Coordinates of C-alpha atoms and ligand atoms in Angstrom, one line a residue:
M15 CA 165.6 -101.3 11.6
S16 CA 168.0 -102.6 9.2
E17 CA 171.5 -103.9 8.6
A18 CA 172.5 -100.5 7.7
K19 CA 174.8 -98.8 10.5
A20 CA 173.7 -95.5 11.9
V21 CA 174.4 -92.9 9.5
M22 CA 174.0 -89.7 12.2
S23 CA 173.7 -90.3 16.1
E24 CA 170.1 -89.7 16.9
A25 CA 170.9 -86.6 18.7
M26 CA 172.9 -85.4 15.5
A27 CA 170.0 -85.6 13.5
E28 CA 167.6 -84.0 16.1
T29 CA 169.9 -81.1 15.8
V30 CA 169.8 -80.9 12.1
K31 CA 166.3 -80.9 12.0
K32 CA 165.8 -78.3 14.7
E33 CA 168.0 -76.2 12.5
L34 CA 166.0 -76.7 9.6
L35 CA 162.8 -75.6 11.6
D36 CA 164.5 -72.7 13.0
A37 CA 163.9 -70.2 10.0
Y38 CA 160.2 -70.8 9.9
P39 CA 157.7 -68.9 11.7
A40 CA 155.8 -71.3 14.4
K41 CA 152.8 -72.1 12.5
I42 CA 154.9 -73.3 9.3
A43 CA 157.2 -75.0 11.8
R44 CA 154.6 -77.1 13.5
K45 CA 153.4 -78.5 10.1
R46 CA 156.9 -79.1 8.7
E47 CA 158.0 -80.9 12.1
K48 CA 155.6 -83.6 11.3
Q49 CA 157.0 -84.1 7.6
I50 CA 160.7 -84.3 9.0
V51 CA 161.2 -87.1 10.8
V52 CA 164.2 -88.8 12.4
N53 CA 164.0 -92.5 11.4
K54 CA 163.9 -94.7 14.7
K55 CA 162.1 -97.7 15.3
G56 CA 159.4 -97.5 17.8
E57 CA 158.7 -99.9 20.7
D58 CA 156.6 -101.9 18.3
G59 CA 159.5 -102.2 16.0
L60 CA 157.8 -100.3 13.4
A61 CA 158.9 -97.0 11.7
P62 CA 157.8 -93.8 12.9
E63 CA 154.8 -91.9 11.5
I64 CA 155.4 -89.2 9.0
Q65 CA 153.1 -86.8 7.5
A66 CA 152.6 -87.0 3.8
N67 CA 150.3 -86.3 0.9
T68 CA 149.2 -83.2 2.2
R69 CA 149.0 -79.6 0.8
T70 CA 152.3 -77.9 0.3
L71 CA 152.7 -74.8 2.3
P72 CA 152.1 -71.6 0.6
G73 CA 155.4 -69.9 0.0
I74 CA 157.6 -72.8 0.4
I75 CA 159.4 -73.7 -3.0
T76 CA 158.3 -77.4 -3.8
Q77 CA 159.6 -79.6 -6.1
R78 CA 156.3 -81.3 -6.7
G79 CA 154.3 -81.4 -9.9
C80 CA 151.1 -81.1 -10.9
T81 CA 148.1 -83.7 -11.4
Y82 CA 148.0 -83.4 -15.2
A83 CA 152.0 -84.4 -15.2
G84 CA 151.3 -87.4 -13.0
C85 CA 148.5 -88.4 -15.5
K86 CA 149.8 -87.6 -18.9
G87 CA 153.7 -87.1 -18.3
V88 CA 153.9 -90.2 -16.1
V89 CA 151.6 -93.1 -16.5
V90 CA 149.7 -92.6 -20.0
G91 CA 152.5 -90.7 -21.7
P92 CA 154.6 -93.6 -22.6
T93 CA 152.4 -95.8 -24.3
R94 CA 153.1 -95.2 -27.9
D95 CA 150.0 -95.8 -29.8
I96 CA 147.4 -94.3 -28.1
L97 CA 147.1 -90.6 -29.5
Q98 CA 147.2 -88.1 -26.8
I99 CA 145.6 -84.6 -26.8
T100 CA 146.2 -82.1 -24.1
H101 CA 143.1 -80.0 -23.9
G102 CA 144.4 -76.5 -22.5
P103 CA 146.8 -73.7 -23.3
I104 CA 149.7 -74.7 -25.3
G105 CA 152.0 -74.6 -22.3
C106 CA 150.8 -77.5 -20.8
G107 CA 151.3 -79.7 -23.7
F108 CA 154.6 -78.3 -24.8
Y109 CA 156.0 -78.9 -21.3
S110 CA 155.1 -82.3 -21.3
W111 CA 156.3 -83.0 -24.8
L112 CA 159.6 -84.9 -24.8
T113 CA 160.8 -83.6 -21.7
R114 CA 161.3 -86.6 -20.1
R115 CA 163.1 -89.8 -21.3
N116 CA 160.5 -92.7 -22.0
Q117 CA 161.9 -94.5 -24.5
T118 CA 159.9 -97.0 -27.0
R119 CA 160.7 -99.3 -29.8
T120 CA 158.1 -100.4 -32.4
E121 CA 158.3 -103.9 -33.6
G122 CA 158.4 -102.8 -37.2
P123 CA 158.2 -99.5 -39.2
E124 CA 154.3 -99.9 -39.9
D125 CA 153.6 -99.9 -36.3
D126 CA 152.2 -96.7 -34.6
N127 CA 154.2 -94.5 -32.6
F128 CA 153.1 -91.3 -31.6
M129 CA 155.3 -90.4 -28.9
P130 CA 157.5 -87.9 -31.1
Y131 CA 154.3 -85.7 -31.2
S132 CA 152.6 -83.3 -28.8
L133 CA 149.0 -82.4 -29.7
S134 CA 147.1 -79.7 -28.0
T135 CA 143.8 -77.6 -28.4
D136 CA 145.8 -74.5 -27.6
L137 CA 143.0 -72.8 -25.9
Q138 CA 142.8 -69.1 -26.3
D139 CA 141.1 -66.5 -24.4
K140 CA 137.7 -66.5 -26.3
D141 CA 137.7 -70.4 -25.8
I142 CA 138.0 -69.7 -22.0
V143 CA 134.9 -67.3 -22.3
F144 CA 132.9 -69.2 -24.9
G145 CA 133.8 -72.8 -23.9
G146 CA 136.5 -75.1 -25.5
E147 CA 134.3 -78.3 -26.3
K148 CA 133.6 -77.4 -29.8
K149 CA 137.4 -76.9 -30.4
L150 CA 138.2 -80.2 -28.7
R151 CA 135.6 -82.1 -31.0
Q152 CA 137.3 -80.7 -33.9
A153 CA 140.9 -81.5 -32.5
V154 CA 139.9 -84.9 -32.1
K155 CA 138.6 -85.2 -35.7
E156 CA 141.6 -83.7 -37.2
A157 CA 143.9 -86.0 -35.3
Y158 CA 142.1 -89.0 -36.4
A159 CA 142.1 -87.9 -40.0
A160 CA 146.1 -87.5 -39.9
F161 CA 147.1 -90.7 -37.8
K162 CA 144.2 -93.0 -37.8
P163 CA 144.9 -94.2 -34.1
K164 CA 143.4 -96.8 -32.5
A165 CA 142.8 -94.9 -29.4
I166 CA 142.8 -91.4 -28.5
A167 CA 143.2 -90.0 -24.8
I168 CA 142.1 -86.5 -23.7
F169 CA 143.6 -84.7 -20.9
S170 CA 142.3 -81.9 -19.1
T171 CA 144.2 -79.0 -17.9
C172 CA 143.6 -76.4 -15.2
P173 CA 141.6 -74.1 -17.2
V174 CA 139.3 -76.7 -18.5
G175 CA 137.9 -77.8 -15.1
L176 CA 137.5 -74.1 -14.4
I177 CA 135.4 -73.3 -17.2
G178 CA 133.3 -76.7 -17.2
D179 CA 134.1 -78.4 -20.5
D180 CA 132.5 -81.9 -20.5
V181 CA 135.7 -83.9 -22.2
H182 CA 133.9 -87.0 -21.2
A183 CA 130.9 -86.2 -23.3
V184 CA 133.0 -85.5 -26.1
A185 CA 135.0 -88.6 -25.7
R186 CA 131.8 -90.5 -25.8
D187 CA 130.6 -88.7 -29.0
M188 CA 133.7 -89.1 -30.8
S189 CA 134.3 -92.7 -29.8
E190 CA 130.8 -93.5 -31.3
E191 CA 131.4 -91.2 -34.5
L192 CA 134.9 -92.7 -35.2
G193 CA 134.4 -96.3 -34.0
I194 CA 137.6 -96.3 -32.0
T195 CA 138.5 -95.8 -28.3
V196 CA 138.6 -92.2 -27.2
F197 CA 138.6 -91.6 -23.2
G198 CA 138.9 -88.3 -21.4
M199 CA 140.5 -87.7 -18.0
S200 CA 139.6 -84.8 -15.5
C201 CA 143.2 -84.5 -14.4
E202 CA 143.3 -80.8 -14.2
G203 CA 146.7 -79.7 -12.6
Y204 CA 144.8 -78.4 -9.4
K205 CA 143.1 -81.7 -9.2
G206 CA 145.1 -83.1 -6.2
V207 CA 148.0 -81.8 -4.0
S208 CA 150.6 -83.3 -6.2
Q209 CA 151.0 -85.2 -9.2
S210 CA 150.0 -88.3 -7.3
A211 CA 146.5 -87.8 -7.9
G212 CA 147.1 -87.9 -11.6
H213 CA 148.5 -91.4 -11.3
H214 CA 145.4 -92.5 -9.6
I215 CA 143.1 -90.9 -12.5
A216 CA 145.3 -92.3 -15.2
N217 CA 145.0 -95.7 -13.4
N218 CA 141.3 -95.6 -13.3
A219 CA 141.1 -94.4 -17.0
V220 CA 143.4 -97.0 -18.4
F221 CA 141.7 -99.7 -16.3
T222 CA 138.2 -98.8 -17.7
H223 CA 139.0 -98.1 -21.2
V224 CA 142.0 -100.0 -22.0
V225 CA 142.9 -103.0 -19.8
G226 CA 140.8 -106.5 -20.9
K227 CA 139.8 -104.8 -24.1
N228 CA 142.3 -106.9 -26.3
P229 CA 140.8 -110.6 -26.1
E230 CA 143.8 -112.2 -28.0
E231 CA 145.7 -114.2 -25.6
P232 CA 149.6 -114.1 -25.7
A233 CA 151.5 -117.4 -25.8
G234 CA 153.8 -118.3 -23.1
A235 CA 154.2 -120.5 -20.1
F236 CA 154.8 -117.7 -17.8
K237 CA 153.3 -114.7 -18.3
V238 CA 153.8 -111.5 -16.4
N239 CA 153.1 -107.7 -16.4
M240 CA 155.4 -105.2 -15.2
L241 CA 153.5 -102.2 -13.2
G242 CA 155.1 -99.0 -12.7
E243 CA 157.8 -99.2 -15.1
Y244 CA 158.2 -96.4 -17.5
N245 CA 161.5 -97.0 -19.3
I246 CA 163.3 -93.9 -18.4
G247 CA 166.7 -94.3 -19.9
G248 CA 165.9 -97.5 -21.2
D249 CA 165.4 -99.3 -18.2
S250 CA 162.4 -101.5 -19.4
F251 CA 164.6 -102.5 -22.3
E252 CA 167.0 -104.0 -19.9
L253 CA 164.3 -105.7 -17.9
E254 CA 162.6 -107.0 -21.1
R255 CA 166.2 -108.5 -21.8
L256 CA 166.3 -110.4 -18.4
L257 CA 162.7 -111.7 -18.6
E258 CA 163.3 -112.9 -22.2
A259 CA 166.6 -114.7 -21.2
L260 CA 164.5 -116.8 -18.6
G261 CA 161.6 -117.6 -21.2
V262 CA 159.0 -115.3 -19.2
T263 CA 156.5 -113.6 -21.3
L264 CA 156.1 -109.7 -20.5
V265 CA 152.5 -109.2 -21.6
T266 CA 152.7 -105.6 -21.3
T267 CA 154.2 -102.9 -18.8
F268 CA 152.5 -100.0 -17.3
S269 CA 153.5 -98.3 -19.1
G270 CA 157.1 -98.0 -20.5
N271 CA 157.6 -99.4 -24.1
S272 CA 153.9 -100.3 -23.8
T273 CA 150.8 -100.3 -26.4
F274 CA 147.2 -100.0 -26.4
V275 CA 147.1 -103.6 -27.7
T276 CA 149.3 -105.3 -25.1
M277 CA 147.8 -103.2 -22.1
G278 CA 144.5 -104.8 -23.6
Q279 CA 145.8 -108.2 -22.8
A280 CA 146.9 -107.3 -19.3
P281 CA 144.3 -109.8 -17.8
F282 CA 146.0 -113.0 -19.3
A283 CA 149.2 -112.3 -16.9
D284 CA 149.9 -115.0 -14.1
V285 CA 151.0 -112.3 -11.9
N286 CA 151.7 -108.5 -11.8
L287 CA 155.0 -107.3 -10.7
V288 CA 155.0 -103.8 -9.1
M289 CA 157.9 -101.6 -9.4
C290 CA 156.7 -98.3 -8.6
H291 CA 154.0 -98.8 -6.0
R292 CA 153.1 -95.1 -5.7
S293 CA 152.0 -94.9 -9.2
I294 CA 150.3 -98.2 -9.8
N295 CA 149.2 -100.0 -6.9
Y296 CA 145.7 -99.0 -7.8
M297 CA 146.0 -100.9 -10.9
A298 CA 147.6 -103.9 -9.3
E299 CA 144.7 -103.9 -6.6
M300 CA 141.8 -103.7 -9.4
M301 CA 143.1 -106.3 -11.4
E302 CA 143.3 -108.6 -8.5
T303 CA 139.8 -107.9 -7.8
K304 CA 138.2 -108.3 -11.1
Y305 CA 140.7 -110.7 -12.6
G306 CA 142.3 -112.4 -10.0
V307 CA 146.0 -111.7 -10.9
P308 CA 147.8 -111.7 -7.5
W309 CA 150.5 -108.7 -7.4
F310 CA 154.1 -108.7 -5.7
K311 CA 156.4 -105.8 -5.0
V312 CA 159.8 -106.0 -7.2
N313 CA 162.7 -103.8 -7.3
F314 CA 165.3 -104.0 -10.3
I315 CA 167.4 -100.9 -9.0
G316 CA 170.5 -102.5 -7.9
A317 CA 172.4 -105.9 -8.4
G318 CA 171.0 -107.6 -5.3
P319 CA 167.5 -106.6 -5.3
S320 CA 167.5 -107.5 -9.3
A321 CA 168.4 -111.3 -8.3
K322 CA 166.2 -111.3 -5.5
S323 CA 163.4 -110.2 -7.4
L324 CA 164.1 -112.7 -10.2
R325 CA 164.2 -115.5 -7.3
H326 CA 161.0 -114.4 -6.3
L327 CA 159.6 -114.7 -9.7
A328 CA 160.9 -118.2 -10.1
E329 CA 159.5 -118.9 -6.8
Y330 CA 156.1 -117.7 -7.8
F331 CA 155.9 -120.0 -10.5
G332 CA 157.4 -123.0 -8.6
D333 CA 159.0 -124.2 -11.8
A334 CA 162.4 -125.9 -11.1
A335 CA 163.8 -125.4 -14.8
L336 CA 163.0 -121.7 -14.6
A337 CA 164.6 -121.4 -11.0
A338 CA 167.8 -123.0 -12.4
K339 CA 167.7 -120.6 -15.4
A340 CA 167.2 -117.6 -13.1
E341 CA 170.1 -118.8 -11.0
S342 CA 172.5 -119.2 -13.9
L343 CA 171.6 -115.8 -15.3
I344 CA 172.2 -114.3 -12.0
E345 CA 175.4 -115.9 -11.7
A346 CA 176.5 -114.7 -15.4
E347 CA 175.1 -111.2 -14.9
M348 CA 177.0 -110.8 -11.5
A349 CA 180.3 -111.2 -12.9
A350 CA 180.4 -107.8 -14.4
V351 CA 178.6 -106.4 -11.4
K352 CA 181.5 -107.9 -9.1
E353 CA 184.2 -106.6 -11.2
E354 CA 183.2 -103.2 -11.4
L355 CA 182.4 -102.9 -7.8
A356 CA 186.0 -104.1 -6.9
R357 CA 187.2 -101.1 -8.9
V358 CA 184.7 -98.3 -7.7
R359 CA 183.7 -99.4 -4.1
P360 CA 187.1 -98.4 -2.5
R361 CA 186.7 -95.0 -4.2
L362 CA 183.2 -94.5 -2.9
E363 CA 183.1 -96.2 0.5
G364 CA 181.9 -94.3 3.2
K365 CA 180.7 -91.0 1.2
S366 CA 177.5 -89.7 1.9
V367 CA 174.2 -88.9 0.2
L368 CA 171.3 -87.2 0.2
M369 CA 168.3 -88.1 -2.0
Y370 CA 164.9 -86.3 -2.6
V371 CA 162.9 -88.0 -5.4
G372 CA 159.2 -88.6 -6.3
G373 CA 157.3 -91.3 -4.9
S374 CA 159.7 -94.4 -5.2
R375 CA 163.1 -93.8 -6.5
A376 CA 164.5 -92.2 -3.2
H377 CA 163.6 -95.8 -1.7
H378 CA 164.9 -97.9 -4.7
Y379 CA 168.2 -96.2 -5.1
Q380 CA 169.2 -96.8 -1.5
D381 CA 170.0 -100.4 -2.4
L382 CA 172.4 -99.2 -5.2
F383 CA 174.3 -96.9 -2.9
K384 CA 174.4 -99.7 -0.1
E385 CA 176.3 -101.9 -3.0
L386 CA 178.7 -99.0 -3.4
G387 CA 179.2 -98.6 0.6
M388 CA 177.8 -95.2 0.4
R389 CA 175.6 -93.9 3.4
V390 CA 172.2 -92.3 2.8
V391 CA 172.2 -89.7 5.5
S392 CA 169.0 -88.3 4.5
A393 CA 166.0 -89.3 1.9
G394 CA 162.4 -88.0 1.3
Y395 CA 159.8 -88.5 -1.4
E396 CA 158.1 -85.6 -3.0
F397 CA 154.6 -86.7 -3.2
A398 CA 154.4 -90.3 -2.0
H399 CA 152.0 -91.3 0.7
R400 CA 152.3 -92.8 4.4
D401 CA 152.3 -96.3 3.0
D402 CA 155.4 -95.6 0.7
Y403 CA 157.4 -94.4 3.6
E404 CA 155.9 -96.8 6.5
G405 CA 154.7 -99.7 4.8
R406 CA 151.3 -100.9 3.6
R407 CA 150.2 -101.9 6.9
V408 CA 149.6 -98.3 7.8
M409 CA 146.8 -97.8 4.8
P410 CA 143.8 -98.4 7.1
S411 CA 145.0 -95.5 9.3
I412 CA 145.6 -92.9 6.7
K413 CA 143.1 -90.2 7.2
V414 CA 141.4 -89.5 4.1
D415 CA 141.1 -85.8 3.6
A416 CA 139.0 -83.5 1.3
D417 CA 142.0 -83.5 -1.3
S418 CA 141.9 -87.2 -1.6
R419 CA 138.3 -87.5 -1.7
N420 CA 138.5 -85.5 -4.8
I421 CA 139.9 -88.3 -6.5
E422 CA 137.4 -90.9 -7.7
E423 CA 137.9 -94.4 -6.3
L424 CA 136.4 -97.0 -8.8
H425 CA 134.0 -99.5 -7.5
V426 CA 135.4 -102.7 -9.1
E427 CA 133.9 -106.2 -8.7
K428 CA 134.8 -109.5 -10.0
D429 CA 134.3 -110.2 -13.8
E430 CA 132.3 -113.4 -13.4
A431 CA 133.3 -114.4 -17.2
R432 CA 137.1 -113.9 -16.7
Y433 CA 137.7 -114.0 -13.1
S434 CA 140.1 -117.0 -12.3
P435 CA 142.4 -116.9 -9.0
R436 CA 145.9 -117.6 -10.3
R437 CA 146.8 -119.2 -7.1
S438 CA 144.9 -120.6 -4.1
D439 CA 144.5 -119.1 -0.8
A440 CA 147.0 -121.8 0.7
Q441 CA 149.4 -121.2 -2.3
I442 CA 149.4 -117.4 -1.5
A443 CA 150.2 -118.1 2.1
E444 CA 153.1 -120.5 1.5
L445 CA 154.5 -118.3 -1.3
K446 CA 154.3 -115.5 1.7
S447 CA 155.8 -117.6 4.0
K448 CA 158.9 -118.0 1.7
G449 CA 159.2 -114.3 1.9
L450 CA 157.5 -113.2 -1.4
P451 CA 156.1 -109.7 -0.8
I452 CA 152.8 -110.5 -2.2
N453 CA 150.3 -107.7 -2.0
D454 CA 152.6 -105.8 0.2
Y455 CA 155.2 -103.3 0.4
E456 CA 157.5 -102.6 3.3
G457 CA 158.2 -98.8 2.3
M458 CA 161.1 -96.6 2.6
M459 CA 161.7 -96.3 6.4
S460 CA 162.2 -99.8 7.2
E461 CA 165.1 -100.0 5.2
M462 CA 166.9 -96.7 6.2
A463 CA 169.3 -96.5 9.0
E464 CA 168.6 -95.4 12.4
G465 CA 169.2 -91.6 12.8
S466 CA 168.8 -91.0 9.1
L467 CA 166.4 -88.1 8.2
V468 CA 163.5 -88.5 6.4
I469 CA 161.7 -85.7 4.7
D470 CA 158.6 -85.1 3.0
D471 CA 158.2 -82.7 0.1
I472 CA 161.4 -80.9 1.0
S473 CA 161.6 -77.0 0.4
H474 CA 164.4 -75.4 -1.6
Y475 CA 165.3 -73.6 1.6
E476 CA 165.7 -76.6 3.6
T477 CA 168.1 -78.6 0.7
E478 CA 170.4 -75.5 0.9
K479 CA 170.5 -75.8 4.5
L480 CA 171.2 -79.1 4.7
I481 CA 174.2 -78.8 2.4
E482 CA 175.5 -76.4 4.7
L483 CA 175.1 -78.8 7.8
V484 CA 175.6 -82.1 6.5
K485 CA 178.1 -81.3 3.6
P486 CA 177.0 -84.4 1.4
D487 CA 179.3 -85.8 -1.2
L488 CA 176.5 -86.2 -3.6
L489 CA 172.7 -85.3 -4.0
C490 CA 170.5 -87.0 -6.1
A491 CA 167.1 -85.1 -7.1
G492 CA 165.9 -83.4 -10.4
I493 CA 166.4 -80.5 -12.6
K494 CA 164.9 -78.1 -10.6
E495 CA 167.6 -78.5 -7.7
K496 CA 170.5 -79.4 -10.0
Y497 CA 172.2 -76.3 -11.0
V498 CA 171.9 -74.6 -7.5
V499 CA 173.3 -77.6 -5.7
Q500 CA 176.3 -77.8 -8.1
K501 CA 177.2 -74.2 -7.4
H502 CA 177.7 -75.2 -3.9
G503 CA 180.4 -77.6 -5.5
I504 CA 178.5 -80.8 -4.7
P505 CA 177.4 -83.1 -7.7
L506 CA 173.9 -83.7 -8.6
K507 CA 172.8 -87.0 -10.1
Q508 CA 169.3 -86.6 -11.4
L509 CA 167.0 -89.5 -10.7
H510 CA 163.9 -88.5 -12.5
N511 CA 165.5 -88.4 -16.2
Y512 CA 168.9 -90.0 -15.3
D513 CA 170.7 -86.9 -17.1
I514 CA 172.1 -88.4 -20.3
G515 CA 172.6 -91.7 -18.4
G516 CA 171.0 -94.9 -18.1
P517 CA 169.7 -97.5 -18.1
Y518 CA 170.2 -98.1 -14.4
A519 CA 167.9 -101.1 -13.9
G520 CA 168.8 -104.6 -13.9
F521 CA 172.5 -105.9 -13.5
R522 CA 174.0 -104.0 -16.5
G523 CA 172.0 -100.9 -15.3
A524 CA 173.8 -101.2 -11.9
V525 CA 177.3 -101.3 -13.5
N526 CA 176.2 -98.2 -15.4
F527 CA 175.0 -96.3 -12.1
Y528 CA 178.2 -97.5 -10.3
R529 CA 180.6 -95.7 -12.9
E530 CA 178.5 -92.9 -13.2
I531 CA 178.6 -92.2 -9.5
D532 CA 182.4 -92.7 -9.5
R533 CA 182.7 -90.2 -12.0
L534 CA 180.5 -87.7 -10.4
V535 CA 181.8 -88.2 -6.9
N536 CA 185.4 -88.5 -7.6
G537 CA 185.4 -85.8 -10.4
S538 CA 188.1 -83.2 -9.7
V539 CA 186.0 -80.2 -10.4
W540 CA 183.9 -79.9 -7.4
G541 CA 186.7 -79.0 -5.1
K542 CA 187.5 -76.2 -7.3
L543 CA 184.3 -74.5 -7.5
K544 CA 183.3 -71.7 -5.2
A545 CA 180.0 -70.7 -5.4
P546 CA 179.8 -67.0 -6.9
W547 CA 177.7 -65.9 -3.6
D548 CA 180.6 -67.0 -1.5
K549 CA 183.2 -64.9 -3.4
A550 CA 181.0 -61.6 -3.6
P551 CA 177.8 -61.4 -2.0
Q552 CA 175.4 -59.3 -4.0
L553 CA 172.5 -59.3 -1.9
S554 CA 171.8 -59.7 1.7
G555 CA 168.8 -60.0 3.9
S556 CA 166.7 -61.5 6.7
Y557 CA 163.4 -63.0 7.3
G558 CA 160.6 -60.4 7.7
W559 CA 159.0 -62.3 10.9
K560 CA 162.1 -62.3 12.6
D561 CA 162.5 -58.5 12.8
Ligands
CFM13 FE1 156.8 -94.0 -9.8 FE2 158.1 -92.9 -11.8 FE3 158.8 -92.3 -9.5 FE4 156.5 -91.6 -10.3 FE5 157.7 -89.1 -11.2 FE6 159.7 -90.7 -12.7 FE7 160.1 -90.1 -10.0 MO1 160.1 -88.2 -11.8 S1 156.0 -93.1 -11.5 S2 157.0 -92.1 -8.6 S3 155.6 -89.6 -10.7 S4 159.0 -94.0 -10.2 S5 158.2 -88.9 -13.1 S6 159.0 -92.4 -13.8 S7 161.1 -90.3 -11.8 S8 159.1 -88.3 -9.7 S9 160.4 -91.4 -8.2

């Protein structure tokens, strides 16, 4: 399956799986069983099947987020000059305000940056009874008067869908009245089984209302867009630095450190580089269909993958000078990487990690741990789909259920005036034969060791049970898990917001991460901790269904 050594024997992994399921009533266990998979190549040489992107079981404490979170908090949120209004009760706007670390940098003091603000219609009981559209119109007008933005985005929260406010009609009217782009999104929290639905809704809206709307062509011999990079902890800044050093023009990212202006120019790019496949693969496909811009998967998490992605980029353009520049950049950047690895790897080699994060990082960060010689014993996504686990080849066989049908699929056609395939079919075939992952993503499982445990939408109970059974040296997850895990005396590194650290992308990011992991795993505090419940249990109980 990969060059990685087995992390557990298959039998051991099966035992752990059985113990995890043991506490559940039969019906629940039957469902969870399909979402907890021992990684093992089948006879066809392919990853095993896993169940993913299905409804969380009632009663299980999930780490997932809602559709509104995926739409506003993840995909559209990082764009600094689109004024964003949450149509809903104040809590939704409040909790999606500066709670993540998308950074942004204006080019000058006169540039719009609305990211420090959180705008909400603050729906009240009487609006729920009599409707909230009037209030929304008023809010859009007020916001326009105060900020004079180029564009306004409106996000729907759960009650908006339940009472039937037509945010799209309001957006259309306001767009006409104000003469700027105003668009609404039906991204009610309940719309999908997780935030993943919100990604799709945001992709559709940005593609429809923003992409291609700026006719000004950016300069540059090599032009790329970076898709699925949200500038958490300054990751995009680090990637911008690398691309600039190569003389490659980054037209826009989707959407870390991006603007309405740059996203409008996206169709001028020669290629789309896809970081987070889960959140943005829709956009990559739609841009290819409409404008002829191909995409390939990159990974800038880890020094090795960063070097590989830069080489692929040079290969795509087939330019000898660019390739030479890439090689010397890699060599220069690797000096600091090697130095840091020589220091920390002996202190971390062989240590074990569990990693349950989102829809792409549980995969991307595995390379960083391999560079440190650490073993990923178990990993999983919260809301990814089967393709993110098993590879895009399984997409035709993914069952479309009622929940997925709930999310609109845009019908996209060639834009006859602007469509131009950037590479011929023959060129694409040649690039693929050289190993460029064009239109492809292999997924997480193919890179994980045999006998590792892959767990989708892990529950709180399972996390604690795994700690007891596996006794990992480190756990990577988010804020919901952090303090519970640390009370067990096990360090937890947040891979959503990076705690206070980062950037972790690119070569300098890798060095930051190596240091951080050494600091955490080899910190002396953990051994001294005894969980309060180990010292003096205050409660005891048993599962009702077992009595
Ligand atoms: Fe993509 Fe993300 Fe992620 Fe994601 Fe997220 Fe995120 Fe994440 Mo938190 S878009 S799937 S919905 S890389 S917010 S920036 S860290 S769960 S692994």
